[in-house]
XYZ file of C-alpha atoms in Angstrom:
296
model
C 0.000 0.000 0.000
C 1.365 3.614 -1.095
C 1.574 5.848 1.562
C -0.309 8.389 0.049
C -3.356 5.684 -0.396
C -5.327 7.569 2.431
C -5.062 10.953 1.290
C -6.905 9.765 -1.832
C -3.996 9.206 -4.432
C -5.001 5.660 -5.229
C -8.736 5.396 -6.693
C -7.706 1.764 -7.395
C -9.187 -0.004 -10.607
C -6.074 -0.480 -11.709
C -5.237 -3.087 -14.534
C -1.309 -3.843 -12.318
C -0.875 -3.260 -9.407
C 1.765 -0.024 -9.583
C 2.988 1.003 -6.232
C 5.098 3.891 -8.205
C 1.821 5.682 -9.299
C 0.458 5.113 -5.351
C 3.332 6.720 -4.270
C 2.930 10.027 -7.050
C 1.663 13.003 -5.494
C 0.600 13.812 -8.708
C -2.430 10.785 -9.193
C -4.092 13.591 -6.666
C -5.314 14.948 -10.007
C -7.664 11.637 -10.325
C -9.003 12.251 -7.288
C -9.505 15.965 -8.216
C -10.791 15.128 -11.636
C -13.453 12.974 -9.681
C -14.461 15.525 -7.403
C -15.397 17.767 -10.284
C -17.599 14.872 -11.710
C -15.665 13.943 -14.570
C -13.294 10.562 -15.377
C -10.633 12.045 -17.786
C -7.485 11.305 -15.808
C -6.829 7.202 -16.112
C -3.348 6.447 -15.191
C -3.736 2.616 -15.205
C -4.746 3.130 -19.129
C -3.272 1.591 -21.663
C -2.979 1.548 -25.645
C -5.992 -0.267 -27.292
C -7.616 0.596 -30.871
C -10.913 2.798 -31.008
C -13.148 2.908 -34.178
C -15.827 6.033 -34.232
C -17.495 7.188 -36.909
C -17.428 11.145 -37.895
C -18.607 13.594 -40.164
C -15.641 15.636 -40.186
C -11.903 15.749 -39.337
C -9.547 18.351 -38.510
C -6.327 17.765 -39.151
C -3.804 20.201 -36.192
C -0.309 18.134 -36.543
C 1.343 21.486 -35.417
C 5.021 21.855 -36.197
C 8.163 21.355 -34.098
C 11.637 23.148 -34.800
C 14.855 21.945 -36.659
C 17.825 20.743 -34.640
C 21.100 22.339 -36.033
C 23.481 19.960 -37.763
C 26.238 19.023 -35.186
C 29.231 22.016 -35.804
C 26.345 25.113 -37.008
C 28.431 28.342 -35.583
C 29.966 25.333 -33.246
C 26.780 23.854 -32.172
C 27.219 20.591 -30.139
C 30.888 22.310 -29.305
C 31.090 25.284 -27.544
C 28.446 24.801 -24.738
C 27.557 28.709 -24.257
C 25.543 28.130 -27.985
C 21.998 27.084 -27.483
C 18.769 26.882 -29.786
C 15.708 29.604 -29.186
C 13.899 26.901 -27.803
C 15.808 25.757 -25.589
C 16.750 29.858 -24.667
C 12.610 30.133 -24.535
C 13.007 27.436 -21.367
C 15.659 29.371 -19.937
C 13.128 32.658 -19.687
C 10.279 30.368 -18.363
C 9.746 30.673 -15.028
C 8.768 27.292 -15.031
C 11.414 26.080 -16.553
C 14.816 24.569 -15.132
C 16.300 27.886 -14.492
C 13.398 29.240 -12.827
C 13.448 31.979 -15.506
C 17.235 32.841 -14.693
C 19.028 33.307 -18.101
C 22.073 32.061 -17.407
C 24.879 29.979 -19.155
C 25.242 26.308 -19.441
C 29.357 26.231 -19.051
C 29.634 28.139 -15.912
C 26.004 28.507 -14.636
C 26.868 32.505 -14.474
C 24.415 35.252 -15.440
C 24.620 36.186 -19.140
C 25.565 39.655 -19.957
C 25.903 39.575 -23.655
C 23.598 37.774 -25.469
C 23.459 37.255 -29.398
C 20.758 36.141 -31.853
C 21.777 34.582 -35.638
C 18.895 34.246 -37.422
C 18.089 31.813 -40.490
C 20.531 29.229 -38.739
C 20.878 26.574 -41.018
C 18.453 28.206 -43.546
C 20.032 27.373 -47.245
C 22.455 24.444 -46.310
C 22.903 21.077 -48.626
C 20.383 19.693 -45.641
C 18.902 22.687 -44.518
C 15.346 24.495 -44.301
C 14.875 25.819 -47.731
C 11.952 28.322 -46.935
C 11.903 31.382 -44.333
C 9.941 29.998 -41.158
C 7.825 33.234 -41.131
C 8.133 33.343 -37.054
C 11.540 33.504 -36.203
C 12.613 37.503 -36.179
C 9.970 38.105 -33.920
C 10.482 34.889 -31.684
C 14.069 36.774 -31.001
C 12.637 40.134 -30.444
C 9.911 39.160 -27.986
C 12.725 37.260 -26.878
C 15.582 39.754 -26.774
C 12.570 42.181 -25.224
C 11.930 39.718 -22.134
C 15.378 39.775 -21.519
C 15.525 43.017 -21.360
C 12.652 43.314 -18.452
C 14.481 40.506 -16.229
C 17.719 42.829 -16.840
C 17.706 46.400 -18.747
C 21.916 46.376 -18.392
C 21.428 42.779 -20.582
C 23.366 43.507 -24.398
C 21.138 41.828 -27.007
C 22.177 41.873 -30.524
C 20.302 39.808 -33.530
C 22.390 39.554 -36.739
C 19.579 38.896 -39.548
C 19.433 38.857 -43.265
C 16.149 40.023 -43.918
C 13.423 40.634 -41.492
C 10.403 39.242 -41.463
C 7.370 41.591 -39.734
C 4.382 40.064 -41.606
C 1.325 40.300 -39.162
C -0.432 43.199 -37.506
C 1.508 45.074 -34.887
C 4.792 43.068 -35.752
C 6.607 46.257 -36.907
C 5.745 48.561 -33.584
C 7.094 45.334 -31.562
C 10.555 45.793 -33.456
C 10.336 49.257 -32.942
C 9.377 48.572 -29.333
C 12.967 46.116 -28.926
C 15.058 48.977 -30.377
C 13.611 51.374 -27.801
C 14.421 48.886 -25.047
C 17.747 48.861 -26.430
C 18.070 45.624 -28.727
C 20.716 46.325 -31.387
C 19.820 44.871 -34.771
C 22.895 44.008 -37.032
C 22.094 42.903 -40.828
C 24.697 40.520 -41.195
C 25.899 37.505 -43.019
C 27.916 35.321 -39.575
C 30.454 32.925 -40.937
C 32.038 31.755 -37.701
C 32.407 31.094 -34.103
C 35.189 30.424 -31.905
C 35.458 30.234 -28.439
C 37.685 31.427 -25.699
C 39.229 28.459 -24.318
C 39.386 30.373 -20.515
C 36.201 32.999 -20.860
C 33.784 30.646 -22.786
C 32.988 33.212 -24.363
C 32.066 33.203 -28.270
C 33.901 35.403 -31.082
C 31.104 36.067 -33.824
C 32.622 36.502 -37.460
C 30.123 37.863 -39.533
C 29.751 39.929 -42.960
C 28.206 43.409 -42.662
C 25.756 43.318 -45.142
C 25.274 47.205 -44.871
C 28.949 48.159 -45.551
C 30.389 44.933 -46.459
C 32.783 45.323 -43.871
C 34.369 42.021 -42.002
C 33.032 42.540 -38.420
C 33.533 40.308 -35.155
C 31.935 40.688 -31.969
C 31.776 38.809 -28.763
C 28.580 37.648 -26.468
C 28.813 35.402 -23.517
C 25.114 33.172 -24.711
C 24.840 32.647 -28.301
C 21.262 31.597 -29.258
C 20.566 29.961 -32.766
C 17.326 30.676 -34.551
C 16.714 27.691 -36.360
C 13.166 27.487 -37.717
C 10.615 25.304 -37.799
C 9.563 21.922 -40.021
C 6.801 19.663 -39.878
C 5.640 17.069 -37.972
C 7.673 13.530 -38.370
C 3.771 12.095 -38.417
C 2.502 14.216 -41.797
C 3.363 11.476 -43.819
C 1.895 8.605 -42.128
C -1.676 10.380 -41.234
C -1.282 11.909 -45.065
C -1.420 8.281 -46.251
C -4.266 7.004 -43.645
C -6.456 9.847 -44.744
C -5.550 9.894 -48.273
C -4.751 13.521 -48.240
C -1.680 15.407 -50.111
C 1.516 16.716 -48.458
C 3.229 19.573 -50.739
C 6.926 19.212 -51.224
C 7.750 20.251 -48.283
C 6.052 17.799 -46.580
C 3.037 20.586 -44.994
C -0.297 19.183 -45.869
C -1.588 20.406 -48.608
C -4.902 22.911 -48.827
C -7.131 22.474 -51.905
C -6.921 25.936 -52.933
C -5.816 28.506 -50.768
C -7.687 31.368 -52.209
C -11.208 29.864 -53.065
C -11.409 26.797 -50.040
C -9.149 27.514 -47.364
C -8.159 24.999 -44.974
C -9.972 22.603 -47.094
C -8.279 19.343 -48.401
C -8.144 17.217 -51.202
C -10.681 14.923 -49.479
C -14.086 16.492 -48.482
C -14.734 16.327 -44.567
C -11.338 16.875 -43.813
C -10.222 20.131 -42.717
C -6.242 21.555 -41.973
C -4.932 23.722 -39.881
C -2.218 25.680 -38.164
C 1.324 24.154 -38.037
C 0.013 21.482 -40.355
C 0.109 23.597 -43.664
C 2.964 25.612 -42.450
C 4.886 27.981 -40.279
C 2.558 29.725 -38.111
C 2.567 32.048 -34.711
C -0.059 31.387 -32.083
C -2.471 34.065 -32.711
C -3.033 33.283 -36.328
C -3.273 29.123 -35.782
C -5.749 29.855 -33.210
C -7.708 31.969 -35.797
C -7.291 28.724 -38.528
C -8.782 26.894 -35.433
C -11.289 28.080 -35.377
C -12.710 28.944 -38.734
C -11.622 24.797 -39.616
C -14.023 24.312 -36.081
C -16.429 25.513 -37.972
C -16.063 24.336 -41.305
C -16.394 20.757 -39.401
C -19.284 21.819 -37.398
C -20.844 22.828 -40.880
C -20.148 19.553 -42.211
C -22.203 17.744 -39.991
C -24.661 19.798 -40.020
């Protein structure tokens, strides 16, 4: 018997007997799910085949982002260089920093922090499209850093940037007011200080063609985003199209949105492409809709 049994961890019902999930403080949330009338959290479940019938399906895959090729800018090398993702944990309070943006070699607050943009964008292997998301993923980010600590350096080297959606271009203007230096650049290479840690950016200034360098203590690659490794399996169980770049494909853009090849089946956000938040939840819900239309 756990010894959290009496407090109401164990509901029992269980198809093994699994002293581990007695012991979790976190089976609570059965009990708590109970107590609010509903069933939803099973622990004891396990996998078994369902077949229900539907009117409608709406395909959300969502997207995930690319993992630089061991040696990008020194990636897998020089610890101090980290993807935004993994830099987006480091600002969550949740997260295993507690929100403290700090450096994986030395465990030291980072003072200079640097953004390359389109990492991996264009290589033999790479992404061969512009992920739409990314410049503003490092200014909200650069921004955020900012607020936990104003006397923070944050510079993004970009090629182009991208400020497609509604309010995106008063949010850039916003992270140059807080400070944020933008440098349109062309980086080439990264080397390390063998004593410091710290990271030697060589990078083409695409404004004056100059040969710059410049050094930052946390080096954070922007890397963009791909699809989901299960487009091509669902594609073929639903017998609907994938483009070439392996998004699922809409019908026609312009006169059925969201649509697919195969009527009843709907698409949306990450599944036919780079996407933020605010605009996938918009496709959300007009492809809701379009479903609940269906079976009408």
């Amino acid at each position: 018997y756990g010894r959290l049994r009496k407090l109401g961890a164990c509901v029992g019902g269980c198809v093994v007997d699994c002293n581990q999930c007695r012991e979790c403080p976190i089976a609570l949330c059965v009990l708590a799910c109970k107590k609010e009338g509903k069933d939803a959290v099973r622990l004891w479940q396990v996998n078994k085949t369902i077949e229900i019938e539907v009117k409608a399906i709406v395909v959300a895959t969502g997207i995930k982002d690319a993992i630089p090729p061991h040696g990008l800018y020194g990636y897998d090398i020089f610890e101090n260089i980290i993807t935004y993702t993994q830099f987006e944990r480091l600002m969550n309070a949740g997260g295993p920093t507690a929100g403290h943006i700090i450096r994986p070699s030395d465990q030291m607050h980072a003072h200079k922090i640097g953004w390359i943009q389109c990492a991996g964008r264009g290589l033999k292997k790479g992404i061969p499209y512009c992920s739409k998301v990314c410049c503003m993923i490092a200014t909200k980010q650069s921004i955020i850093t900012k607020e936990h600590d104003p006397s923070v350096e944050t510079v993004i080297f970009y090629n182009d940037l991208k400020a497609y959606g509604k309010g995106f271009w008063n949010f850039y203007r916003k992270a140059k007011e807080k400070g944020v230096r933008y440098v349109r650049a062309r980086p080439y290479d990264v080397a390390e200080d063998s004593v410091t840690k710290n990271l030697t950016l060589k990078y083409e200034d695409l404004e004056t063609g100059e040969v710059r360098k410049e050094e930052v203590e946390l080096l954070v690659l922007s890397t963009g985003l791909i699809p989901s490794d299960r487009n091509e399996y669902l594609a073929k169980v639903l017998n609907i199209e994938l483009n070439h770049l392996g998004f699922f494909k809409e019908k026609d853009p312009i006169r059925y949105p969201l649509e697919s090849n195969v009527e009843g089946i709907f698409l949306c956000g990450g599944a036919i492409g780079p996407i933020d938040i605010s605009e996938s939840v918009v496709q959300a819900n007009s492809a809701a809709l379009k479903a609940i239309l269906t079976g009408m």
